[in-house]
Short mmCIF file of C-alpha atoms in Angstrom, two decimals:
data_model
loop_
_atom_site.label_atom_id
_atom_site.label_comp_id
_atom_site.label_asym_id
_atom_site.label_seq_id
_atom_site.Cartn_x
_atom_site.Cartn_y
_atom_site.Cartn_z
CA UNK A 10 -16.91 12.68 -7.98
CA UNK A 11 -15.05 11.62 -11.10
CA UNK A 12 -17.98 12.31 -13.41
CA UNK A 13 -15.74 13.58 -16.13
CA UNK A 14 -17.12 17.24 -15.79
CA UNK A 15 -14.46 19.81 -15.79
CA UNK A 16 -16.54 21.83 -13.38
CA UNK A 17 -15.61 19.53 -10.45
CA UNK A 18 -11.82 19.19 -10.15
CA UNK A 19 -10.44 15.65 -10.36
CA UNK A 20 -10.25 13.72 -7.19
CA UNK A 21 -12.20 16.21 -5.12
CA UNK A 22 -15.70 17.24 -4.28
CA UNK A 23 -16.51 20.87 -3.50
CA UNK A 24 -17.56 21.86 0.00
CA UNK A 25 -18.22 25.48 -0.26
CA UNK A 26 -15.03 26.80 -1.87
CA UNK A 27 -12.77 24.08 -0.35
CA UNK A 28 -11.57 21.25 -2.54
CA UNK A 29 -11.64 18.01 -0.64
CA UNK A 30 -9.18 15.36 -1.74
CA UNK A 31 -9.34 11.60 -1.77
CA UNK A 32 -6.51 9.14 -2.46
CA UNK A 33 -6.14 8.32 -6.13
CA UNK A 34 -7.98 5.47 -7.69
CA UNK A 35 -5.31 2.81 -8.14
CA UNK A 36 -4.48 1.06 -11.38
CA UNK A 37 -3.25 -2.40 -10.37
CA UNK A 38 -1.68 -5.11 -12.45
CA UNK A 39 -2.88 -8.57 -11.48
CA UNK A 40 -0.46 -11.42 -12.23
CA UNK A 41 -1.79 -14.94 -11.91
CA UNK A 42 1.05 -17.39 -11.41
CA UNK A 43 1.50 -21.14 -11.94
CA UNK A 44 4.88 -22.45 -10.88
CA UNK A 45 7.50 -20.00 -12.12
CA UNK A 46 5.20 -18.48 -14.79
CA UNK A 47 2.76 -15.84 -15.43
CA UNK A 48 -0.37 -17.40 -16.76
CA UNK A 49 -3.63 -16.11 -18.14
CA UNK A 50 -6.95 -17.85 -18.47
CA UNK A 51 -10.72 -17.32 -18.44
CA UNK A 52 -12.88 -17.70 -15.45
CA UNK A 53 -9.80 -18.21 -13.31
CA UNK A 54 -8.79 -21.33 -15.21
CA UNK A 55 -5.29 -20.87 -16.36
CA UNK A 56 -4.89 -21.74 -20.03
CA UNK A 57 -1.94 -19.86 -21.45
CA UNK A 58 1.66 -19.55 -20.18
CA UNK A 59 2.70 -15.96 -20.77
CA UNK A 60 6.23 -16.07 -19.43
CA UNK A 61 8.53 -14.78 -16.77
CA UNK A 62 6.49 -12.76 -14.18
CA UNK A 63 9.57 -10.47 -13.41
CA UNK A 64 9.65 -9.24 -16.97
CA UNK A 65 5.98 -8.25 -16.89
CA UNK A 66 6.25 -6.71 -13.34
CA UNK A 67 9.20 -4.62 -14.31
CA UNK A 68 7.49 -3.45 -17.53
CA UNK A 69 4.36 -2.42 -15.70
CA UNK A 70 6.38 -0.72 -12.98
CA UNK A 71 8.38 1.20 -15.64
CA UNK A 72 5.03 2.21 -17.21
CA UNK A 73 3.81 3.55 -13.90
CA UNK A 74 1.54 0.87 -12.40
CA UNK A 75 0.35 1.80 -8.98
CA UNK A 76 0.46 -1.70 -7.43
CA UNK A 77 0.97 -5.32 -8.26
CA UNK A 78 -0.99 -8.32 -7.09
CA UNK A 79 0.49 -11.73 -7.50
CA UNK A 80 -1.90 -14.69 -7.08
CA UNK A 81 -0.67 -18.28 -7.08
CA UNK A 82 -3.47 -19.93 -8.88
CA UNK A 83 -2.84 -23.53 -7.93
CA UNK A 84 -1.28 -23.18 -4.51
CA UNK A 85 -4.42 -23.95 -2.49
CA UNK A 86 -4.93 -27.06 -4.74
CA UNK A 87 -1.44 -28.49 -4.19
CA UNK A 88 -0.88 -26.95 -0.81
CA UNK A 89 2.20 -25.05 -2.07
CA UNK A 90 3.05 -21.50 -2.73
CA UNK A 91 5.89 -20.90 -5.18
CA UNK A 92 5.75 -17.13 -4.90
CA UNK A 93 8.54 -16.68 -2.45
CA UNK A 94 11.22 -16.43 -5.10
CA UNK A 95 9.02 -14.35 -7.43
CA UNK A 96 8.48 -11.72 -4.64
CA UNK A 97 12.03 -11.76 -3.65
CA UNK A 98 13.10 -10.78 -7.13
CA UNK A 99 10.28 -8.31 -7.60
CA UNK A 100 11.05 -6.37 -4.44
CA UNK A 101 14.59 -5.54 -5.68
CA UNK A 102 13.27 -3.68 -8.77
CA UNK A 103 9.67 -2.68 -8.26
CA UNK A 104 9.19 0.01 -5.68
CA UNK A 105 5.46 0.07 -5.25
CA UNK A 106 3.07 -1.99 -3.04
CA UNK A 107 2.95 -5.75 -3.75
CA UNK A 108 0.13 -8.05 -2.64
CA UNK A 109 0.59 -11.88 -2.65
CA UNK A 110 -2.10 -14.44 -2.45
CA UNK A 111 -2.76 -18.09 -3.09
CA UNK A 112 -2.54 -20.88 -0.68
CA UNK A 113 -1.90 -18.73 2.38
CA UNK A 114 -3.35 -20.76 5.21
CA UNK A 115 -1.83 -19.64 8.42
CA UNK A 116 -0.23 -16.68 10.22
CA UNK A 117 3.09 -18.45 9.55
CA UNK A 118 2.40 -18.47 5.72
CA UNK A 119 1.51 -14.79 5.91
CA UNK A 120 4.69 -14.00 7.82
CA UNK A 121 6.81 -15.69 5.25
CA UNK A 122 5.35 -13.77 2.42
CA UNK A 123 5.77 -10.47 4.26
CA UNK A 124 9.28 -11.35 5.05
CA UNK A 125 9.87 -12.07 1.44
CA UNK A 126 8.84 -8.56 0.58
CA UNK A 127 5.05 -8.52 0.21
CA UNK A 128 3.19 -5.57 1.73
CA UNK A 129 -0.15 -7.34 1.84
CA UNK A 130 -1.25 -10.86 1.82
CA UNK A 131 -4.47 -11.90 0.10
CA UNK A 132 -6.43 -14.74 1.55
CA UNK A 133 -9.59 -16.47 0.39
CA UNK A 134 -10.00 -20.30 0.88
CA UNK A 135 -8.28 -20.43 4.31
CA UNK A 136 -10.39 -17.55 5.63
CA UNK A 137 -13.67 -19.09 4.41
CA UNK A 138 -12.81 -22.31 6.22
CA UNK A 139 -11.53 -20.45 9.30
CA UNK A 140 -12.64 -16.85 9.52
CA UNK A 141 -10.48 -16.33 12.67
CA UNK A 142 -7.44 -16.37 10.49
CA UNK A 143 -8.29 -12.89 9.22
CA UNK A 144 -8.22 -11.48 12.77
CA UNK A 145 -5.15 -13.45 13.67
CA UNK A 146 -3.07 -12.00 10.76
CA UNK A 147 -4.56 -8.52 11.34
CA UNK A 148 -3.62 -8.59 14.98
CA UNK A 149 -0.09 -9.73 14.23
CA UNK A 150 0.72 -7.54 11.23
CA UNK A 151 -2.08 -4.99 11.13
CA UNK A 152 -5.24 -4.83 9.09
CA UNK A 153 -3.45 -2.97 6.31
CA UNK A 154 -1.60 -6.21 5.51
CA UNK A 155 -4.65 -8.15 5.09
CA UNK A 156 -6.54 -8.23 1.69
CA UNK A 157 -9.48 -10.47 1.67
CA UNK A 158 -9.95 -11.95 -1.76
CA UNK A 159 -13.51 -12.79 -2.74
CA UNK A 160 -14.20 -14.84 -5.91
CA UNK A 161 -17.85 -14.10 -6.75
CA UNK A 162 -20.13 -16.07 -9.00
CA UNK A 163 -23.69 -15.10 -9.76
CA UNK A 164 -26.11 -17.44 -7.88
CA UNK A 165 -29.01 -17.00 -10.35
CA UNK A 166 -31.17 -15.42 -7.71
CA UNK A 167 -29.83 -11.84 -8.09
CA UNK A 168 -27.05 -12.30 -5.73
CA UNK A 169 -23.54 -13.91 -5.73
CA UNK A 170 -21.88 -16.81 -3.97
CA UNK A 171 -18.38 -16.88 -2.57
CA UNK A 172 -16.16 -19.50 -4.43
CA UNK A 173 -12.89 -20.89 -3.01
CA UNK A 174 -9.93 -22.76 -4.46
CA UNK A 175 -9.38 -20.06 -7.03
CA UNK A 176 -12.97 -20.16 -8.29
CA UNK A 177 -13.29 -24.00 -8.27
CA UNK A 178 -15.37 -24.75 -5.20
CA UNK A 179 -18.51 -23.13 -4.01
CA UNK A 180 -19.08 -22.29 -0.33
CA UNK A 181 -22.71 -21.51 0.22
CA UNK A 182 -21.73 -18.05 1.51
CA UNK A 183 -23.38 -14.85 0.20
CA UNK A 184 -20.71 -12.45 -1.11
CA UNK A 185 -22.20 -9.27 0.41
CA UNK A 186 -22.73 -10.79 3.85
CA UNK A 187 -19.28 -12.37 3.70
CA UNK A 188 -17.55 -9.08 2.63
CA UNK A 189 -19.19 -7.24 5.62
CA UNK A 190 -18.28 -9.99 8.03
CA UNK A 191 -14.58 -10.07 6.95
CA UNK A 192 -14.38 -6.24 7.37
CA UNK A 193 -15.68 -6.68 10.91
CA UNK A 194 -13.11 -9.39 11.36
CA UNK A 195 -10.15 -7.16 10.47
CA UNK A 196 -9.66 -7.28 6.76
CA UNK A 197 -8.01 -4.21 5.47
CA UNK A 198 -9.14 -4.29 1.94
CA UNK A 199 -11.41 -6.46 -0.34
CA UNK A 200 -10.17 -7.79 -3.73
CA UNK A 201 -13.38 -8.63 -5.43
CA UNK A 202 -13.12 -10.86 -8.53
CA UNK A 203 -16.05 -11.67 -10.68
CA UNK A 204 -15.47 -15.30 -11.77
CA UNK A 205 -18.08 -14.83 -14.39
CA UNK A 206 -16.44 -11.90 -16.01
CA UNK A 207 -12.77 -12.84 -15.37
CA UNK A 208 -10.89 -13.19 -18.65
CA UNK A 209 -13.80 -12.41 -20.81
CA UNK A 210 -12.94 -8.71 -21.39
CA UNK A 211 -16.58 -7.95 -21.32
CA UNK A 212 -16.47 -5.43 -18.59
CA UNK A 213 -16.61 -5.53 -14.80
CA UNK A 214 -19.71 -6.72 -12.93
CA UNK A 215 -20.95 -3.28 -11.87
CA UNK A 216 -23.99 -4.68 -9.85
CA UNK A 217 -21.57 -6.79 -7.89
CA UNK A 218 -19.22 -3.85 -7.18
CA UNK A 219 -22.12 -1.68 -6.10
CA UNK A 220 -23.60 -4.26 -3.86
CA UNK A 221 -20.34 -4.97 -2.05
CA UNK A 222 -19.06 -1.36 -2.17
CA UNK A 223 -22.31 -0.34 -0.42
CA UNK A 224 -21.40 -2.21 2.81
CA UNK A 225 -17.82 -1.39 3.08
CA UNK A 226 -15.77 1.31 4.81
CA UNK A 227 -12.47 -0.34 3.73
CA UNK A 228 -10.98 -0.13 0.22
CA UNK A 229 -12.43 -2.13 -2.68
CA UNK A 230 -10.38 -3.44 -5.57
CA UNK A 231 -12.42 -4.47 -8.65
CA UNK A 232 -11.07 -7.45 -10.55
CA UNK A 233 -12.36 -9.43 -13.47
CA UNK A 234 -13.57 -8.45 -16.91
CA UNK A 235 -11.80 -5.40 -18.08
CA UNK A 236 -11.55 -5.36 -21.88
CA UNK A 237 -11.62 -1.76 -22.92
CA UNK A 238 -10.68 1.58 -21.42
CA UNK A 239 -14.38 2.35 -21.09
CA UNK A 240 -14.90 -0.58 -18.89
CA UNK A 241 -12.38 0.83 -16.39
CA UNK A 242 -14.13 4.25 -16.63
CA UNK A 243 -17.53 2.69 -15.95
CA UNK A 244 -16.32 0.78 -12.91
CA UNK A 245 -14.62 3.85 -11.36
CA UNK A 246 -17.48 6.29 -12.13
CA UNK A 247 -20.46 4.08 -11.40
CA UNK A 248 -19.40 2.20 -8.27
CA UNK A 249 -17.42 3.01 -5.11
CA UNK A 250 -14.44 0.89 -6.15
CA UNK A 251 -11.04 2.29 -5.01
CA UNK A 252 -8.97 0.46 -7.50
CA UNK A 253 -9.09 -1.63 -10.69
CA UNK A 254 -7.01 -4.78 -11.12
CA UNK A 255 -6.13 -5.44 -14.73
CA UNK A 256 -4.84 -8.62 -16.22
CA UNK A 257 -5.81 -9.58 -19.84
CA UNK A 258 -5.73 -6.04 -21.29
CA UNK A 259 -2.06 -5.65 -19.94
CA UNK A 260 -0.67 -9.14 -20.41
CA UNK A 261 -2.04 -9.34 -24.05
CA UNK A 262 -0.65 -5.95 -24.77
CA UNK A 263 -4.05 -4.59 -25.70
CA UNK A 264 -3.28 -1.31 -23.97
CA UNK A 265 -0.28 -0.06 -22.11
CA UNK A 266 -0.48 1.36 -18.64
CA UNK A 267 0.55 4.77 -20.11
CA UNK A 268 -2.52 4.66 -22.43
CA UNK A 269 -4.78 3.51 -19.59
CA UNK A 270 -3.62 6.32 -17.33
CA UNK A 271 -3.76 8.89 -20.06
CA UNK A 272 -7.26 7.88 -20.85
CA UNK A 273 -8.34 8.03 -17.18
CA UNK A 274 -6.86 11.46 -16.75
CA UNK A 275 -8.34 12.82 -19.93
CA UNK A 276 -11.82 11.53 -18.70
CA UNK A 277 -11.30 13.43 -15.42
CA UNK A 278 -10.90 10.43 -13.26
CA UNK A 279 -8.94 10.63 -10.01
CA UNK A 280 -5.76 8.66 -10.87
CA UNK A 281 -2.13 9.46 -10.15
CA UNK A 282 -0.51 11.82 -12.60
CA UNK A 283 3.08 10.88 -13.41
CA UNK B 18 33.02 3.56 -1.51
CA UNK B 19 29.25 3.47 -1.19
CA UNK B 20 27.42 5.70 1.35
CA UNK B 21 26.56 3.66 4.50
CA UNK B 22 23.09 3.66 5.92
CA UNK B 23 22.07 1.83 9.09
CA UNK B 24 18.44 0.66 9.27
CA UNK B 25 17.10 -0.02 12.75
CA UNK B 26 15.59 -3.50 13.23
CA UNK B 27 13.42 -3.40 16.28
CA UNK B 28 11.05 -6.24 15.33
CA UNK B 29 8.38 -4.22 13.27
CA UNK B 30 7.88 -3.30 9.72
CA UNK B 31 8.92 -4.61 6.23
CA UNK B 32 12.67 -4.04 6.44
CA UNK B 33 13.43 -5.75 3.15
CA UNK B 34 11.66 -3.15 1.00
CA UNK B 35 13.32 -0.27 2.74
CA UNK B 36 16.60 -2.00 2.39
CA UNK B 37 16.08 -2.75 -1.27
CA UNK B 38 15.09 0.85 -1.97
CA UNK B 39 18.12 2.27 -0.21
CA UNK B 40 20.51 -0.18 -1.98
CA UNK B 41 18.83 0.66 -5.33
CA UNK B 42 19.72 4.23 -4.71
CA UNK B 43 23.40 3.31 -4.06
CA UNK B 44 23.66 2.71 -0.35
CA UNK B 45 25.49 0.02 1.54
CA UNK B 46 22.87 -0.97 4.11
CA UNK B 47 23.29 -2.51 7.43
CA UNK B 48 20.25 -3.78 9.37
CA UNK B 49 20.88 -3.93 13.04
CA UNK B 50 19.32 -3.92 16.45
CA UNK B 51 22.59 -3.16 18.27
CA UNK B 52 22.60 0.25 20.04
CA UNK B 53 26.27 0.88 19.41
CA UNK B 54 25.93 0.48 15.60
CA UNK B 55 22.85 2.66 15.70
CA UNK B 56 24.57 5.42 17.55
CA UNK B 57 27.70 5.30 15.32
CA UNK B 58 25.92 5.15 11.97
CA UNK B 59 26.73 7.62 9.22
CA UNK B 60 23.07 7.76 8.31
CA UNK B 61 20.10 6.27 10.20
CA UNK B 62 16.73 5.14 8.97
CA UNK B 63 13.97 4.18 11.45
CA UNK B 64 11.26 2.29 9.55
CA UNK B 65 8.17 0.62 11.01
CA UNK B 66 4.59 -0.45 10.49
CA UNK B 67 2.32 -1.03 13.44
CA UNK B 68 1.16 0.41 16.69
CA UNK B 69 2.98 3.24 18.46
CA UNK B 70 3.00 1.47 21.74
CA UNK B 71 4.53 -1.69 20.25
CA UNK B 72 7.14 0.33 18.32
CA UNK B 73 8.32 2.21 21.42
CA UNK B 74 8.37 -1.16 23.32
CA UNK B 75 10.46 -2.71 20.58
CA UNK B 76 13.00 0.07 20.68
CA UNK B 77 13.10 0.18 24.52
CA UNK B 78 13.46 -3.57 25.03
CA UNK B 79 16.51 -3.45 22.74
CA UNK B 80 18.16 -0.44 24.38
CA UNK B 81 17.55 1.65 21.26
CA UNK B 82 15.73 4.59 22.60
CA UNK B 83 18.88 6.18 23.98
CA UNK B 84 21.01 5.05 21.09
CA UNK B 85 18.60 6.67 18.55
CA UNK B 86 18.41 9.92 20.47
CA UNK B 87 22.22 9.92 20.77
CA UNK B 88 22.53 9.49 17.03
CA UNK B 89 20.05 12.33 16.40
CA UNK B 90 22.20 14.61 18.58
CA UNK B 91 25.18 14.12 16.23
CA UNK B 92 23.64 16.11 13.47
CA UNK B 93 24.13 13.19 10.97
CA UNK B 94 21.02 12.55 8.72
CA UNK B 95 18.08 10.69 10.16
CA UNK B 96 14.91 9.44 8.41
CA UNK B 97 11.87 8.02 10.20
CA UNK B 98 9.39 6.27 7.93
CA UNK B 99 5.75 5.70 8.79
CA UNK B 100 5.68 4.50 12.33
CA UNK B 101 9.31 5.59 12.47
CA UNK B 102 8.23 9.15 11.79
CA UNK B 103 5.36 9.00 14.33
CA UNK B 104 7.72 7.85 17.05
CA UNK B 105 9.87 11.01 16.55
CA UNK B 106 7.19 12.95 18.40
CA UNK B 107 6.44 13.44 22.06
CA UNK B 108 3.43 11.22 22.62
CA UNK B 109 1.20 8.69 20.75
CA UNK B 110 -2.44 8.22 21.59
CA UNK B 111 -3.03 4.75 20.13
CA UNK B 112 -4.20 2.26 22.71
CA UNK B 113 -3.63 4.83 25.51
CA UNK B 114 -0.94 7.51 25.95
CA UNK B 115 2.55 6.48 25.13
CA UNK B 116 5.78 8.42 25.16
CA UNK B 117 7.63 8.69 21.96
CA UNK B 118 11.26 9.63 21.27
CA UNK B 119 10.43 13.32 21.67
CA UNK B 120 12.80 14.52 18.98
CA UNK B 121 10.04 16.86 17.74
CA UNK B 122 7.23 18.41 19.80
CA UNK B 123 3.77 17.17 18.93
CA UNK B 124 1.49 14.21 19.25
CA UNK B 125 0.26 11.27 17.29
CA UNK B 126 -3.51 11.06 16.96
CA UNK B 127 -6.10 9.20 14.90
CA UNK B 128 -6.85 9.98 11.31
CA UNK B 129 -10.41 11.26 11.60
CA UNK B 130 -13.11 8.77 10.51
CA UNK B 131 -15.07 11.55 8.59
CA UNK B 132 -14.24 14.15 6.17
CA UNK B 133 -14.37 17.80 7.19
CA UNK B 134 -17.98 17.93 6.08
CA UNK B 135 -18.91 15.02 8.37
CA UNK B 136 -19.26 12.41 5.62
CA UNK B 137 -17.72 9.11 6.82
CA UNK B 138 -14.66 7.85 4.76
CA UNK B 139 -12.35 4.99 4.80
CA UNK B 140 -9.69 4.49 7.43
CA UNK B 141 -6.72 3.92 7.12
CA UNK B 142 -5.68 6.69 4.83
CA UNK B 143 -4.67 4.24 2.18
CA UNK B 144 -3.33 4.87 -1.38
CA UNK B 145 -1.56 7.45 -3.34
CA UNK B 146 -2.19 11.04 -2.22
CA UNK B 147 -0.53 14.23 -3.37
CA UNK B 148 1.92 16.03 -1.15
CA UNK B 149 2.37 19.90 -1.15
CA UNK B 150 3.92 22.62 0.87
CA UNK B 151 1.67 23.60 3.71
CA UNK B 152 -0.32 26.74 2.93
CA UNK B 153 1.56 29.80 4.34
CA UNK B 154 4.72 27.90 4.88
CA UNK B 155 8.03 29.56 4.00
CA UNK B 156 9.95 26.22 3.86
CA UNK B 157 11.40 25.44 0.51
CA UNK B 158 11.98 21.81 -0.51
CA UNK B 159 15.40 22.52 -2.15
CA UNK B 160 18.28 21.10 -0.14
CA UNK B 161 15.99 18.83 1.84
CA UNK B 162 14.96 15.19 1.29
CA UNK B 163 12.31 16.66 -1.07
CA UNK B 164 14.83 18.39 -3.34
CA UNK B 165 13.80 17.98 -6.94
CA UNK B 166 10.30 16.37 -5.98
CA UNK B 167 7.53 18.24 -7.91
CA UNK B 168 4.77 19.74 -5.77
CA UNK B 169 1.61 17.64 -5.87
CA UNK B 170 3.51 14.47 -6.45
CA UNK B 171 1.49 11.51 -5.34
CA UNK B 172 3.18 9.12 -2.81
CA UNK B 173 1.90 5.99 -1.12
CA UNK B 174 0.34 6.24 2.30
CA UNK B 175 -1.13 3.69 4.67
CA UNK B 176 -1.73 4.91 8.14
CA UNK B 177 -4.54 5.19 10.71
CA UNK B 178 -2.75 7.71 12.87
CA UNK B 179 -0.93 10.93 11.89
CA UNK B 180 1.40 13.44 13.57
CA UNK B 181 -0.06 16.67 14.80
CA UNK B 182 3.11 18.80 14.90
CA UNK B 183 3.75 21.14 17.80
CA UNK B 184 5.77 23.52 15.73
CA UNK B 185 4.54 24.38 12.27
CA UNK B 186 8.01 25.31 11.02
CA UNK B 187 8.87 21.54 11.24
CA UNK B 188 6.17 20.73 8.62
CA UNK B 189 7.70 20.42 5.22
CA UNK B 190 4.90 18.71 3.35
CA UNK B 191 1.23 17.63 3.93
CA UNK B 192 -1.35 15.63 2.24
CA UNK B 193 -5.03 16.52 2.07
CA UNK B 194 -7.26 13.60 3.05
CA UNK B 195 -10.88 14.43 2.60
CA UNK B 196 -10.33 17.94 3.82
CA UNK B 197 -7.95 17.01 6.68
CA UNK B 198 -4.35 18.13 6.36
CA UNK B 199 -2.05 15.26 7.42
CA UNK B 200 1.58 15.78 8.03
CA UNK B 201 3.51 14.01 5.24
CA UNK B 202 7.19 15.10 5.74
CA UNK B 203 8.57 16.81 8.76
CA UNK B 204 12.05 18.19 9.27
CA UNK B 205 14.15 19.82 11.84
CA UNK B 206 17.85 20.24 11.05
CA UNK B 207 19.15 16.73 10.37
CA UNK B 208 16.01 14.95 11.27
CA UNK B 209 13.50 13.94 8.70
CA UNK B 210 10.22 12.05 9.00
CA UNK B 211 8.08 10.76 6.27
CA UNK B 212 4.56 9.45 7.01
CA UNK B 213 4.28 7.71 3.63
CA UNK B 214 6.44 4.89 2.33
CA UNK B 215 9.21 6.31 -0.01
CA UNK B 216 10.25 2.71 -0.81
CA UNK B 217 6.75 2.11 -2.18
CA UNK B 218 6.18 5.42 -3.93
CA UNK B 219 7.85 4.65 -7.21
CA UNK B 220 10.37 7.11 -8.74
CA UNK B 221 9.30 9.92 -6.41
CA UNK B 222 10.09 7.93 -3.38
CA UNK B 223 13.43 6.75 -4.81
CA UNK B 224 14.35 10.40 -5.46
CA UNK B 225 13.85 11.02 -1.85
CA UNK B 226 15.91 8.08 -0.75
CA UNK B 227 18.60 9.31 -3.17
CA UNK B 228 18.48 12.69 -1.73
CA UNK B 229 18.85 11.19 1.78
CA UNK B 230 21.73 8.93 0.85
CA UNK B 231 23.75 11.25 -1.43
CA UNK B 232 22.64 14.93 -0.94
CA UNK B 233 22.25 15.67 2.67
#
């Protein structure tokens, strides 16, 4: 699948003479937010204020992005979530799925974000502290509303540890085991961020994606490290990721979504054609 | 004078996105759970995300089952989205057998957990999948809610159950998920159902909402 060969049609595998289709690999824009601003940093530490998130969201939507993820990067630290207004504005102009995360601690917090217009809520810290939260939100709103966000840092022993508080605090949990467990608890999707690669533009952590992808039967979103178009291709071809979340490349204007999508299509990847 | 659309509020689903999408396409939207307003609407949208049983209970407890059926009898345009489409059928098999609105013959059954070749795949069917005319169908998209939508356009799905239609002439578009054909758009006269989310499907979805509001 997706090996770039023209012999196997994009998005399908051949079973006898029948083409078998899978949903498109999603190209997602990840917007990290601090207060009212889009920010960008390295290793999940916000350093640079980029500007009004609505301007970026509308730009990416106009360029054909498949989905947008907003993460409030300091909410769990200060116990606040300033995304409500940002989402309410977005939903008036941006007609694609929107995921919101950062400081969501309770079913009530999730309800507020969904009411404000989010399609999915991403949870991390609160789920690590109280895994039952995953099931509670899934039961109330459906698993398809629950994205489990995992911030993974290499543990020096060939594996990865789960970090919370937007990559600031370690938890002692093994990423692969935790991913599997959250799936069993009702998570609908995993947003997997490599803290080591995030912001570096040195490529996704393919071993991490393969290790987690291997235990999941829910969608996996790769986040952290994309710097070139080839990085995206690698992640899609070499792992079972269902989506790539892109930040630096987009926010710094290194490549437009049109270029990214055109490249993916030219390489035979199963992405949406506009 | 903007076209009026009533969106049924029965406790389930992301009403805001549907409302925003319809307004973006020029509609004056009223969100209501009042049976009288539902029945008297110029155009009616039944959204919804969640379980069939909960959806039907949500409608029943608000007196909206009869009101929705009465609206559908008038011949004015109706659009069911996601769970709203599923409830248009006779029966749903999620968490037991549950009666639907029975506007269209058919049943709602689980999306299979494996591809046609037996390889497991992910459930729900989630993401952007292409929609096409069913093979052998004589239905054309012109003049329907799909007017002007290119075949094989990708739209955004997220569902674990799908409608198995009782009458193939009601099937306007389908998606192929790992070899399984899943009903994507159904239509009989003034009634339309859409398994995917047009309010989340970018310009293709907005074209459909525009057709529903302005061209039916």
